[in-house]
N, CA, C and O atoms as a DFTB+ gen file, in Angstrom:
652 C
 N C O
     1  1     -12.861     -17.243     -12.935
     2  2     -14.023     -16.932     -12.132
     3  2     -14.780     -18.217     -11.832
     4  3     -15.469     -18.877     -12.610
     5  1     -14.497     -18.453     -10.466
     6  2     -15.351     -19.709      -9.865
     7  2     -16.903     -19.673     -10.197
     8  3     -17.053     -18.690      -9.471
     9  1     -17.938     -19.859     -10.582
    10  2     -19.225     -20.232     -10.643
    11  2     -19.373     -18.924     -11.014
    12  3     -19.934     -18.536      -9.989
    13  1     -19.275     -17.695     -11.884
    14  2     -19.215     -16.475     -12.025
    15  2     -18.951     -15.530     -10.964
    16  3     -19.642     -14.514     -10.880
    17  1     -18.189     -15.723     -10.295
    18  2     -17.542     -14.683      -8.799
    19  2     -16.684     -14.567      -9.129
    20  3     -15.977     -15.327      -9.792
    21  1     -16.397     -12.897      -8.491
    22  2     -15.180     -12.377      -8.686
    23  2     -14.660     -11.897     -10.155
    24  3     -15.187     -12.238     -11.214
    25  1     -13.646     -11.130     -10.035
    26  2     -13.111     -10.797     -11.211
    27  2     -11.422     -11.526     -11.078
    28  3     -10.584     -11.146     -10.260
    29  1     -11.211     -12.673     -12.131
    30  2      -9.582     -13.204     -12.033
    31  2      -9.145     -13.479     -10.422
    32  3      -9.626     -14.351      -9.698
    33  1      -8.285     -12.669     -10.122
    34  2      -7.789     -12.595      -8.873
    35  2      -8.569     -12.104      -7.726
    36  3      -8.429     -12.610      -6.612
    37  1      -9.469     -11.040      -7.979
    38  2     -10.738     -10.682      -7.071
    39  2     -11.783     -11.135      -6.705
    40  3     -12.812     -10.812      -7.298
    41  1     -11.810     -11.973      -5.673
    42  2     -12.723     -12.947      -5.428
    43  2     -13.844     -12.751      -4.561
    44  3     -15.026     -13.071      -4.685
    45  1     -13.079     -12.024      -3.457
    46  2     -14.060     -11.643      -2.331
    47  2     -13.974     -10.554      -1.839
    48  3     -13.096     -10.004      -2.503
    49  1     -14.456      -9.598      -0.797
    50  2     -14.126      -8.263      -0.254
    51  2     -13.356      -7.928       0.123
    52  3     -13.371      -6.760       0.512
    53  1     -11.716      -9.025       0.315
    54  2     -10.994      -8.286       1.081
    55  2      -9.789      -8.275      -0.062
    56  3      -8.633      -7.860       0.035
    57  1     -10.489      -8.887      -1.187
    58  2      -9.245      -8.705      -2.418
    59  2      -9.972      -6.994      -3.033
    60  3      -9.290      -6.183      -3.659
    61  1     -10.862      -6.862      -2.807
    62  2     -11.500      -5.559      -3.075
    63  2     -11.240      -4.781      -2.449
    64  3     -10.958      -3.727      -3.019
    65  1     -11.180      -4.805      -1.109
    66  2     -10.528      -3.700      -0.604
    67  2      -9.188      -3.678      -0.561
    68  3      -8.646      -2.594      -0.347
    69  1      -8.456      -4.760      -0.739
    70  2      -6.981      -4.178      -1.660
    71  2      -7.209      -3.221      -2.337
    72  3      -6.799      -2.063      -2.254
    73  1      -8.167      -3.914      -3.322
    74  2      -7.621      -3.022      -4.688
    75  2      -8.102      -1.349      -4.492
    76  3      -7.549      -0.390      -5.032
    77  1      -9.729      -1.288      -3.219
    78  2      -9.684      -0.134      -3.094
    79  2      -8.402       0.679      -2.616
    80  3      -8.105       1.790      -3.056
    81  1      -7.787       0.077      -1.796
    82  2      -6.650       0.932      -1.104
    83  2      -5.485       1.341      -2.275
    84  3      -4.869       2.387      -2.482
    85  1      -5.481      -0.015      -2.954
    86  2      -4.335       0.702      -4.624
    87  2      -4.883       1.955      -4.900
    88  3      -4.127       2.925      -4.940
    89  1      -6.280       2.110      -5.130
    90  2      -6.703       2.828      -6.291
    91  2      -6.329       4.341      -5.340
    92  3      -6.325       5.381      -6.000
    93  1      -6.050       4.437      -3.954
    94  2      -6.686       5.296      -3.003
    95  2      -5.083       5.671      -3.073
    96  3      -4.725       6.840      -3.214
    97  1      -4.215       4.659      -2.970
    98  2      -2.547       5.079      -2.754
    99  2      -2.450       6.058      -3.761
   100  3      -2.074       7.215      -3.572
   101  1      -2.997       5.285      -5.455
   102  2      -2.253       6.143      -6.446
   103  2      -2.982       7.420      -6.288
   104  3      -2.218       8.364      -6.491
   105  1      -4.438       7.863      -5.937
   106  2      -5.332       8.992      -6.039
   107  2      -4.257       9.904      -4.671
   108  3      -4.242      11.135      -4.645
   109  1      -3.709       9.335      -3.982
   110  2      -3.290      10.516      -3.101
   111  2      -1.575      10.100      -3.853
   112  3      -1.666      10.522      -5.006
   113  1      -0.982       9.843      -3.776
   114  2       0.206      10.155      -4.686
   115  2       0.440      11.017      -5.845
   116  3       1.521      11.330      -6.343
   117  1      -1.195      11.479      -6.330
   118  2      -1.370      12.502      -7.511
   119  2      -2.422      12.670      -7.471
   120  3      -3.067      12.023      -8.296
   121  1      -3.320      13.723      -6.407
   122  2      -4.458      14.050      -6.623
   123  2      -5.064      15.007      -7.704
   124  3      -6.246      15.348      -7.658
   125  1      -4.558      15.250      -8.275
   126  2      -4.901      16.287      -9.789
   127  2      -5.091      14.772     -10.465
   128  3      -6.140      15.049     -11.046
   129  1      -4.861      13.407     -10.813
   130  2      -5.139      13.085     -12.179
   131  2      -6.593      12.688     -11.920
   132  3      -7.077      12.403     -10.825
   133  1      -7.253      12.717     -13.188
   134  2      -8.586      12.550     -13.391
   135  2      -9.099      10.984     -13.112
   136  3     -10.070      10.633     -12.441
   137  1      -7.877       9.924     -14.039
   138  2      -7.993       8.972     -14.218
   139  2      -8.093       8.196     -12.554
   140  3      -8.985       7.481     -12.097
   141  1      -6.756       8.689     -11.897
   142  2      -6.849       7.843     -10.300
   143  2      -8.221       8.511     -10.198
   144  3      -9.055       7.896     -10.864
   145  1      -8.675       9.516      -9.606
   146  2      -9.748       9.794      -9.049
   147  2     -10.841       9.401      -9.414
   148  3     -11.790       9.233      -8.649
   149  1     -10.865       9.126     -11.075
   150  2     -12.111       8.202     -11.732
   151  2     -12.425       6.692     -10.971
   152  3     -13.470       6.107     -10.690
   153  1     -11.002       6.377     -10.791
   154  2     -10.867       4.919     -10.478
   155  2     -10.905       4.697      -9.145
   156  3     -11.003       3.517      -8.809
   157  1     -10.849       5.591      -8.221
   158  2     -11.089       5.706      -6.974
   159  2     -12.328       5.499      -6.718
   160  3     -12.709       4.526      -6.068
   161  1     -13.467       6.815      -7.428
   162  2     -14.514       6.228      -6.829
   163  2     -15.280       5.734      -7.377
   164  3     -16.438       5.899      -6.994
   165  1     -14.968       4.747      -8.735
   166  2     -15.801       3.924      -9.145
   167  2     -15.741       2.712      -8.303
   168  3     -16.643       1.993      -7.872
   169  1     -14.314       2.655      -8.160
   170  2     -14.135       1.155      -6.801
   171  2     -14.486       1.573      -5.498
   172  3     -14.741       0.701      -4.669
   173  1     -14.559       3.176      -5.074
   174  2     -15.263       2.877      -4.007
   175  2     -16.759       2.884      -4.012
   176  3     -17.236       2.882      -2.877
   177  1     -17.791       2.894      -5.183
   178  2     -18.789       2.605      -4.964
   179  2     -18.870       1.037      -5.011
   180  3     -19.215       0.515      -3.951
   181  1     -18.642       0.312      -5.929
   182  2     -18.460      -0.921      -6.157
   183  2     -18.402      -1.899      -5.199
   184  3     -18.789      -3.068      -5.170
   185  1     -17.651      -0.942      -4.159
   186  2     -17.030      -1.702      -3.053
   187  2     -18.182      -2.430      -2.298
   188  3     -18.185      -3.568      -1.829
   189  1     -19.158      -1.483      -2.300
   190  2     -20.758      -1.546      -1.557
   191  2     -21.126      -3.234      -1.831
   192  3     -21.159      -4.090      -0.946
   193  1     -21.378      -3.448      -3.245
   194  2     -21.322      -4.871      -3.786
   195  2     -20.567      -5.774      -3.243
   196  3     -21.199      -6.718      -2.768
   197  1     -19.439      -5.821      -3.145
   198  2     -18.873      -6.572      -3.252
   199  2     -18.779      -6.576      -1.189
   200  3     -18.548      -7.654      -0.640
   201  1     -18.924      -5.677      -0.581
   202  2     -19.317      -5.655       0.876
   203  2     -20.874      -6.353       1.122
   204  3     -21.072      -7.002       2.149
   205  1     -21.710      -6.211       0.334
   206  2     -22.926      -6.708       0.695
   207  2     -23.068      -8.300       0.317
   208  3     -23.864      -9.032       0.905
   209  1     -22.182      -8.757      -0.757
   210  2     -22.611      -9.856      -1.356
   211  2     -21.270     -10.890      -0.482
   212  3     -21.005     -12.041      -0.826
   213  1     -20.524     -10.095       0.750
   214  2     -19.833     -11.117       1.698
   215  2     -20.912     -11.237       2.914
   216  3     -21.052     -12.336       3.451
   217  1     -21.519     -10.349       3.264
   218  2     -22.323     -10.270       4.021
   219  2     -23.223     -10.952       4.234
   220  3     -23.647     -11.408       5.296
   221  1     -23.676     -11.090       2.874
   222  2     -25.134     -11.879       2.941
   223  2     -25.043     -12.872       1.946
   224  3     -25.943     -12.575       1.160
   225  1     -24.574     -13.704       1.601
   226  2     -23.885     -14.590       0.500
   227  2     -24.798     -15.328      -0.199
   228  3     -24.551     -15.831      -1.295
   229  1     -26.340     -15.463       0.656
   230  2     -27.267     -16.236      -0.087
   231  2     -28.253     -15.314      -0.336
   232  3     -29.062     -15.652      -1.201
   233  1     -28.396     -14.338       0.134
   234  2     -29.468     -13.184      -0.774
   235  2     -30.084     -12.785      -2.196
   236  3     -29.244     -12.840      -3.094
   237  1     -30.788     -12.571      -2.418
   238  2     -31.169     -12.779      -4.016
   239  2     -30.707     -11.250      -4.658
   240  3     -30.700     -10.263      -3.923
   241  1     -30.371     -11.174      -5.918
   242  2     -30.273      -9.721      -6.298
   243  2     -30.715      -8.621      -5.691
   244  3     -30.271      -7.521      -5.361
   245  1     -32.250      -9.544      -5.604
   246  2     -33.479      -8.423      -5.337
   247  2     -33.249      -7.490      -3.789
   248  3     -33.312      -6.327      -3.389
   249  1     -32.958      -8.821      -3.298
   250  2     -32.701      -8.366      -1.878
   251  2     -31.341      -7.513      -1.428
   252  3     -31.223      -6.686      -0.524
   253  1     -30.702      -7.836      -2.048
   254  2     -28.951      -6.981      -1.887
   255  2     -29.168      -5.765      -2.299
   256  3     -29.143      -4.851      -1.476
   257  1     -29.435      -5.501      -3.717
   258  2     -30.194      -4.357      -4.316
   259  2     -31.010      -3.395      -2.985
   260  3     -30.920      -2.184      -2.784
   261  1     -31.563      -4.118      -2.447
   262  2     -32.578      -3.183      -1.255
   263  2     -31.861      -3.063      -0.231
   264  3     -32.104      -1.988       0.317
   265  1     -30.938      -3.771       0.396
   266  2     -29.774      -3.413       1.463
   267  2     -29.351      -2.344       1.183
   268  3     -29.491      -1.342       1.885
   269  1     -28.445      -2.423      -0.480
   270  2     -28.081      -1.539      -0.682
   271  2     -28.501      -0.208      -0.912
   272  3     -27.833       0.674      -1.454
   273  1     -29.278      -0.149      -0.611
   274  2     -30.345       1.141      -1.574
   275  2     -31.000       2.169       0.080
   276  3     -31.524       3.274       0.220
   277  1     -30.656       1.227       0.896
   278  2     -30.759       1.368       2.607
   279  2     -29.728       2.012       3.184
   280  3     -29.653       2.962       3.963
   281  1     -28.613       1.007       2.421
   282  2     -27.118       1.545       3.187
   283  2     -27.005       2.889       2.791
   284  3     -26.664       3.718       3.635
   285  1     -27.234       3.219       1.661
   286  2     -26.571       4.295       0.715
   287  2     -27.396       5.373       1.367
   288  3     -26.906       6.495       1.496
   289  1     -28.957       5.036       1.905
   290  2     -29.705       5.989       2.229
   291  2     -29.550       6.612       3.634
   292  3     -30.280       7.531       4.007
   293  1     -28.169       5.862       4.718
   294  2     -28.411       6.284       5.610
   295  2     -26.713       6.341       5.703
   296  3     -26.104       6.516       6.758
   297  1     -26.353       6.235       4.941
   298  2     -24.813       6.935       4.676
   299  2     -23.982       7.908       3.847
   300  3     -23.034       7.487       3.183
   301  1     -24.303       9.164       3.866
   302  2     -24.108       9.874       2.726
   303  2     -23.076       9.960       2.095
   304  3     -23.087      10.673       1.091
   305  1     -21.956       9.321       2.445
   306  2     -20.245       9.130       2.012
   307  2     -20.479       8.254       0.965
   308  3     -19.850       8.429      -0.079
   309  1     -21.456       7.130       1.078
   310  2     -21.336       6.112       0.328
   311  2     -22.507       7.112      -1.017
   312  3     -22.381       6.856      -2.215
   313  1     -23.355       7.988      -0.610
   314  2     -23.990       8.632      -1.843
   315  2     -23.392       9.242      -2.596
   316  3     -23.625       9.197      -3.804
   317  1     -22.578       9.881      -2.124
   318  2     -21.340      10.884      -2.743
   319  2     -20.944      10.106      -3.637
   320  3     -21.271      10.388      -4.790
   321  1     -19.998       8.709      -3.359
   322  2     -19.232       8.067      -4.175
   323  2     -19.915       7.401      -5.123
   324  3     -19.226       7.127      -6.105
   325  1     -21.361       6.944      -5.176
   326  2     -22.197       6.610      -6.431
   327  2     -22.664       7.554      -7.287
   328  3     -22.601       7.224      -8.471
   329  1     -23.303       9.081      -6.954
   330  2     -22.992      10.085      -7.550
   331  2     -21.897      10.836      -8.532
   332  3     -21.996      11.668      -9.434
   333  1     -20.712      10.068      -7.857
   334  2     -19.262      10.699      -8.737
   335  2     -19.040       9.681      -9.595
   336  3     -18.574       9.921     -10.708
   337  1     -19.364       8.313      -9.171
   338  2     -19.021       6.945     -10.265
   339  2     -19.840       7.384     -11.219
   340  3     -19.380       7.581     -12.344
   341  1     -21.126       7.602     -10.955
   342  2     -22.605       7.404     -11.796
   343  2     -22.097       8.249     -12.822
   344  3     -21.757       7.849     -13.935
   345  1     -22.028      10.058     -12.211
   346  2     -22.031      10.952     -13.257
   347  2     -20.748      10.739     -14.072
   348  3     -20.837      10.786     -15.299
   349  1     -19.413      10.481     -13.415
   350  2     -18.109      10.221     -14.624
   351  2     -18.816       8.894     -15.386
   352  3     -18.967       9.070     -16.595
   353  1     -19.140       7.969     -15.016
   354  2     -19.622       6.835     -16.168
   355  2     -20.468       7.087     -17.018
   356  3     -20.410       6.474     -18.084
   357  1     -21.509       8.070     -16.794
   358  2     -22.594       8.585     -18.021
   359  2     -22.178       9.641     -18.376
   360  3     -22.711       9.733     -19.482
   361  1     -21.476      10.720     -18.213
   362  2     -21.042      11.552     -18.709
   363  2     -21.276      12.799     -18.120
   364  3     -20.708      13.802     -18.554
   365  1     -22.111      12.847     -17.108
   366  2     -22.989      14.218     -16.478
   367  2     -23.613      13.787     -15.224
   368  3     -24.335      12.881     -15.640
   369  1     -23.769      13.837     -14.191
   370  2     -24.089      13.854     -13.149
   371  2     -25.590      14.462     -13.059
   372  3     -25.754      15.680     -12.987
   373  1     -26.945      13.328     -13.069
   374  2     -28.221      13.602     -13.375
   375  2     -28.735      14.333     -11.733
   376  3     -29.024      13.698     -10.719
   377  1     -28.722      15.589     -11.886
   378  2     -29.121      16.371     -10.548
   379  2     -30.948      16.305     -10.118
   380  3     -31.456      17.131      -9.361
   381  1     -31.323      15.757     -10.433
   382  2     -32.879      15.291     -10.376
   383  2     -32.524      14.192      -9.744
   384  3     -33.107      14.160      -8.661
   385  1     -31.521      12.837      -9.978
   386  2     -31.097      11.641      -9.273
   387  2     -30.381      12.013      -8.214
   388  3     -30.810      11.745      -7.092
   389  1     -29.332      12.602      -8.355
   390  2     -27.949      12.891      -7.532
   391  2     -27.980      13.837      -7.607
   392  3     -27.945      14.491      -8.649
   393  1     -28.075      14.313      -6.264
   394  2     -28.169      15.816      -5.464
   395  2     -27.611      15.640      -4.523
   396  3     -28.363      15.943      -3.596
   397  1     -26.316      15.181      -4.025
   398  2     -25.293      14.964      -3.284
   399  2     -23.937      15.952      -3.329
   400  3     -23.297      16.361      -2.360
   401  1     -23.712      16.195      -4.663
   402  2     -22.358      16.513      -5.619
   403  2     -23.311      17.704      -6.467
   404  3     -24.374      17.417      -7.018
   405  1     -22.750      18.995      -6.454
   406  2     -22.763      19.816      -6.843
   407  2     -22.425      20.263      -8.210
   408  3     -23.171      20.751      -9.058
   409  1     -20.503      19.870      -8.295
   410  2     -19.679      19.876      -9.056
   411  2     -18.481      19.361      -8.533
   412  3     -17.957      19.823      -7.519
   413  1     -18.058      18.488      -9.137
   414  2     -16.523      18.049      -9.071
   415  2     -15.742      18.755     -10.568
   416  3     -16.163      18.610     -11.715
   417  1     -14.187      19.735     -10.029
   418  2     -13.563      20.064     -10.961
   419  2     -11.852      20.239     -10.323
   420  3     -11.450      20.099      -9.168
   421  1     -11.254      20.518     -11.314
   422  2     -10.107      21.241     -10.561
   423  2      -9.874      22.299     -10.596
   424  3      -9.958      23.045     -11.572
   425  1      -9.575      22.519      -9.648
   426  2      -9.277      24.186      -8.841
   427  2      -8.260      24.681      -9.687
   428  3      -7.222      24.094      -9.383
   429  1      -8.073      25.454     -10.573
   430  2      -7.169      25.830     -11.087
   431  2      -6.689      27.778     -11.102
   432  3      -7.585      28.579     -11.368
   433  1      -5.770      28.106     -10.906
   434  2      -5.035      29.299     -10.522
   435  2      -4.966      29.686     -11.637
   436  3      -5.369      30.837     -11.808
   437  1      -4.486      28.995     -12.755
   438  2      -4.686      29.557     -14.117
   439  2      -5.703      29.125     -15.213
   440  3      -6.155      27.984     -15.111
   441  1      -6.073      29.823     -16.142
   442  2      -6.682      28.159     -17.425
   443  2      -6.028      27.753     -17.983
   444  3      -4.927      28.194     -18.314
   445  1      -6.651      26.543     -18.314
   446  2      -5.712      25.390     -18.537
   447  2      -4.961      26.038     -19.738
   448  3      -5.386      27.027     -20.335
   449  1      -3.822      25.398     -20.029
   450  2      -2.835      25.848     -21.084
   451  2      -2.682      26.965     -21.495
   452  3      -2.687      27.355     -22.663
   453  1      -2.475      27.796     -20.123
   454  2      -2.407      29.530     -19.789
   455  2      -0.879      28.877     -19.846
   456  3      -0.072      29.225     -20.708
   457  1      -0.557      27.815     -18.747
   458  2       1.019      28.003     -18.249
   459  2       1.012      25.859     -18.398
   460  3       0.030      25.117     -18.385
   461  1       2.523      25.486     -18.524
   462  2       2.680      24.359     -17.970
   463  2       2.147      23.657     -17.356
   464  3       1.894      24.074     -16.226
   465  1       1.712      22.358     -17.667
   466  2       1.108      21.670     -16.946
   467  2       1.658      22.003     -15.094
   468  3       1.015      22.553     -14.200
   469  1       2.787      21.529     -15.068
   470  2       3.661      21.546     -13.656
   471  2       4.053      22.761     -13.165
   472  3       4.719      22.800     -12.130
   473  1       3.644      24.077     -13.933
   474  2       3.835      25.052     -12.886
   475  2       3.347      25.757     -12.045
   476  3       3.708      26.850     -11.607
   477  1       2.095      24.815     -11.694
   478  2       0.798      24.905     -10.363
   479  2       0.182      24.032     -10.081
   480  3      -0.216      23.319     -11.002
   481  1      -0.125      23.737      -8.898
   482  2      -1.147      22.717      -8.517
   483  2      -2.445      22.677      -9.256
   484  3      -3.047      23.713      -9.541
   485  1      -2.819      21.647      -9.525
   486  2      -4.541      22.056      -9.923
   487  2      -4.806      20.689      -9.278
   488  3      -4.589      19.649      -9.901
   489  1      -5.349      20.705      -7.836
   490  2      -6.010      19.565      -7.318
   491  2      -7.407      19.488      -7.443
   492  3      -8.041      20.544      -7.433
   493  1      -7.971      18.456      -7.556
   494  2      -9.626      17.988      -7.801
   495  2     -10.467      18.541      -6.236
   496  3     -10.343      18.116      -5.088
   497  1     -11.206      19.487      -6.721
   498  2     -12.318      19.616      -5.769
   499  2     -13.809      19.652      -6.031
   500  3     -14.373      20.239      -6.955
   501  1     -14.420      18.840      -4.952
   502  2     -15.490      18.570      -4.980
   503  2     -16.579      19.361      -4.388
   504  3     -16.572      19.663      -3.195
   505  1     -17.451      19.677      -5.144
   506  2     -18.390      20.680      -3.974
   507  2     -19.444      19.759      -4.036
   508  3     -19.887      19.058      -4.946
   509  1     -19.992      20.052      -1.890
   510  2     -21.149      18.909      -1.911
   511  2     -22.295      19.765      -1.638
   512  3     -22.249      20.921      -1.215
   513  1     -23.499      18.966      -1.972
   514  2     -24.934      19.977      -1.727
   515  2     -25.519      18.668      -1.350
   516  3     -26.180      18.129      -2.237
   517  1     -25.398      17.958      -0.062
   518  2     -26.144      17.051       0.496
   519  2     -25.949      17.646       1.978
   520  3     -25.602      18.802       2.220
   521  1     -26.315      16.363       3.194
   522  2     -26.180      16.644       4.329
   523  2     -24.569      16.588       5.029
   524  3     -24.052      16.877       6.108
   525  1     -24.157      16.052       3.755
   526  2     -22.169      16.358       4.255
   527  2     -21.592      17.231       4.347
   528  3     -20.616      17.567       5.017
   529  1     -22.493      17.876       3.298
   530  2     -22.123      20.069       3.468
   531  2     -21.860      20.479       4.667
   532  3     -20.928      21.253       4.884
   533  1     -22.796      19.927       5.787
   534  2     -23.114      20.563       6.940
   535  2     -21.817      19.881       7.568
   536  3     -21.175      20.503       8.414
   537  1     -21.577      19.096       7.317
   538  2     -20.592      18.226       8.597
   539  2     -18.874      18.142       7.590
   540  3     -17.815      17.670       8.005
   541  1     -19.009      18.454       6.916
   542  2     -17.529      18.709       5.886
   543  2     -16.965      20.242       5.526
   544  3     -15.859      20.781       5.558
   545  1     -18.572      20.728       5.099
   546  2     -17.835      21.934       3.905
   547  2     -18.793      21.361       2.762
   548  3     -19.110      20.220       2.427
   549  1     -19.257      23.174       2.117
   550  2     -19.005      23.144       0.812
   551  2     -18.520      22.596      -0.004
   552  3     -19.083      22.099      -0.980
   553  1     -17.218      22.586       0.288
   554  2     -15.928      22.157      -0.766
   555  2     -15.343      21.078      -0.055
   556  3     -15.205      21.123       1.167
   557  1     -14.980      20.080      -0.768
   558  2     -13.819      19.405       0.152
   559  2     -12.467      18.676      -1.271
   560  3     -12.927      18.284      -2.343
   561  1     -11.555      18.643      -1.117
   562  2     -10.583      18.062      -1.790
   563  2     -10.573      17.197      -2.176
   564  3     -11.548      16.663      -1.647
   565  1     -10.007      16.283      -3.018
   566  2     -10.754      15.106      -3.880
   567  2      -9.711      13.847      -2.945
   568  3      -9.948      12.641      -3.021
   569  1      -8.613      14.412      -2.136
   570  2      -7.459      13.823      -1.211
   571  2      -8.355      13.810       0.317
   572  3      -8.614      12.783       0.944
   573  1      -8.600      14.698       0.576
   574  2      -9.641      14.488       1.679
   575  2     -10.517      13.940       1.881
   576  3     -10.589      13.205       2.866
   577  1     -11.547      14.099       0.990
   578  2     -12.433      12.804       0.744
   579  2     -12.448      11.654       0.623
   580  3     -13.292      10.906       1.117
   581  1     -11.354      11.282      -0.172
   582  2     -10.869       9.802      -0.353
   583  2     -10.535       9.336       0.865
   584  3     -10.830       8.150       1.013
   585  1      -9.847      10.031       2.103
   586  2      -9.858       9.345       3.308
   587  2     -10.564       9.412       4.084
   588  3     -10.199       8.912       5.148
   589  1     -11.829       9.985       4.048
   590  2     -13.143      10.173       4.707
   591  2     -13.949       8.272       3.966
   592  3     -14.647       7.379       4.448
   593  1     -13.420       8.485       2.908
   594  2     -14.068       7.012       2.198
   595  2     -13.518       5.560       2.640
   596  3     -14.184       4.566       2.931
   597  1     -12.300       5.696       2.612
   598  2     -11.316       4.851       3.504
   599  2     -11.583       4.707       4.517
   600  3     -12.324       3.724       4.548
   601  1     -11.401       5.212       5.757
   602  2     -11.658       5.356       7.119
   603  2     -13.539       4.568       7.277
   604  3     -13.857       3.652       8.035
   605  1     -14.114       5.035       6.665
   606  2     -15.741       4.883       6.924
   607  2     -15.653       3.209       6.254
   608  3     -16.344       2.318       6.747
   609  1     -14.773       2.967       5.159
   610  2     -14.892       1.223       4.836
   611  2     -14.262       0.385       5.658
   612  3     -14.715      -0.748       5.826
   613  1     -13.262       0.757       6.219
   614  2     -12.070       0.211       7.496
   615  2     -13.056       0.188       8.780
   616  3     -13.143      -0.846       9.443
   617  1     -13.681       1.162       9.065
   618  2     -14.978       0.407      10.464
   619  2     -15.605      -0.287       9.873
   620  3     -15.987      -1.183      10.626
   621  1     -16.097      -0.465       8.538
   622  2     -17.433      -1.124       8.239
   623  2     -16.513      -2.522       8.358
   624  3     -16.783      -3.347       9.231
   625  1     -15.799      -2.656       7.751
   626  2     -15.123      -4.170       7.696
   627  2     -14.489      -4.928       8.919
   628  3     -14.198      -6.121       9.007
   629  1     -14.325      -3.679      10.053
   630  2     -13.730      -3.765      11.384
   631  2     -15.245      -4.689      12.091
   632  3     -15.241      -5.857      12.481
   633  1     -16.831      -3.405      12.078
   634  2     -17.424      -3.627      12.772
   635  2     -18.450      -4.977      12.537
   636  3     -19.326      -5.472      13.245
   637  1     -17.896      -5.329      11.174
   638  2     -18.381      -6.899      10.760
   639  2     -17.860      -8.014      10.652
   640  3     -18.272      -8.996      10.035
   641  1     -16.768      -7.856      11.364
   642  2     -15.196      -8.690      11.475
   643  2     -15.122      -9.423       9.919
   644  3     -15.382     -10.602       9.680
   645  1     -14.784      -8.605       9.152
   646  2     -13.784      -8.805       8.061
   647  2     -12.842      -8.876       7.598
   648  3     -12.366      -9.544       6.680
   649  1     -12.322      -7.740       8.613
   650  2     -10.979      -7.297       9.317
   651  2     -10.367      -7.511      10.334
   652  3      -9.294      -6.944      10.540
């Protein structure tokens, strides 16, 4: 880590959005595991950081912090995904803070260790109670979403030539 930037090999936003797109390959290659989907949208909140601090490279904490706190407020995709990081990293999703996300679970046909792991789908769904409700659904799939998250970082990086 040059002057404390970056993590090892992750230096700047567009080694980040690699790694978002890894995390996004393995989450749709197996949308039931907990772990991709953990790791999905902890890197896609993260991503915000590491998008703001290419952006504005000499900004003070203070000030990125308030970009960010702007962006998030006038993008509700990006609230969603700090909501789902926030609550899997503390353990519970504080609904007084985050009132975006309803419940994230998996949909399951049976309970768990009724039957085989593999002899039903149980994909991750998310229910939203923000203004995405209106323009998504109630419910949306934890595979669907993830490319609603994708797509919305691919203009942002398009419309700031990053990309």
């Amino acid at each position: 880590m040059e002057n404390n930037k970056g993590f090892i090999e992750l230096n700047n936003v567009l080694d980040y959005w690699d790694k978002l797109n890894y995390d996004y390959s393995n989450l749709i290659t197996n949308n039931e595991n907990v772990y991709d989907a953990f790791n999905f949208f902890v890197t896609a909140w993260h991503f915000t950081d590491w998008y703001f601090n290419e952006l504005f490279p000499s900004d003070s904490e203070k000030e990125l912090k308030g970009k960010i706190r702007n962006f998030k407020t006038d993008n509700p995709i990006i609230k969603v995904c700090e909501h789902i990081a926030n609550g899997g990293k503390h353990f519970s999703i504080n609904l007084e803070r985050h009132n975006s996300v309803k419940k994230i679970e998996k949909l399951r046909y049976f309970e768990k260790g009724y039957c085989e792991d593999d002899y039903s789908e149980s994909p991750i769904l998310i229910q939203l109670d923000n203004e995405l409700r209106e323009k998504l659904g109630e419910f949306i799939f934890v595979k669907d979403f993830a490319d609603c998250i994708i797509k919305f970082w691919k203009n942002e990086l398009i419309k700031n030539k990053l990309i």
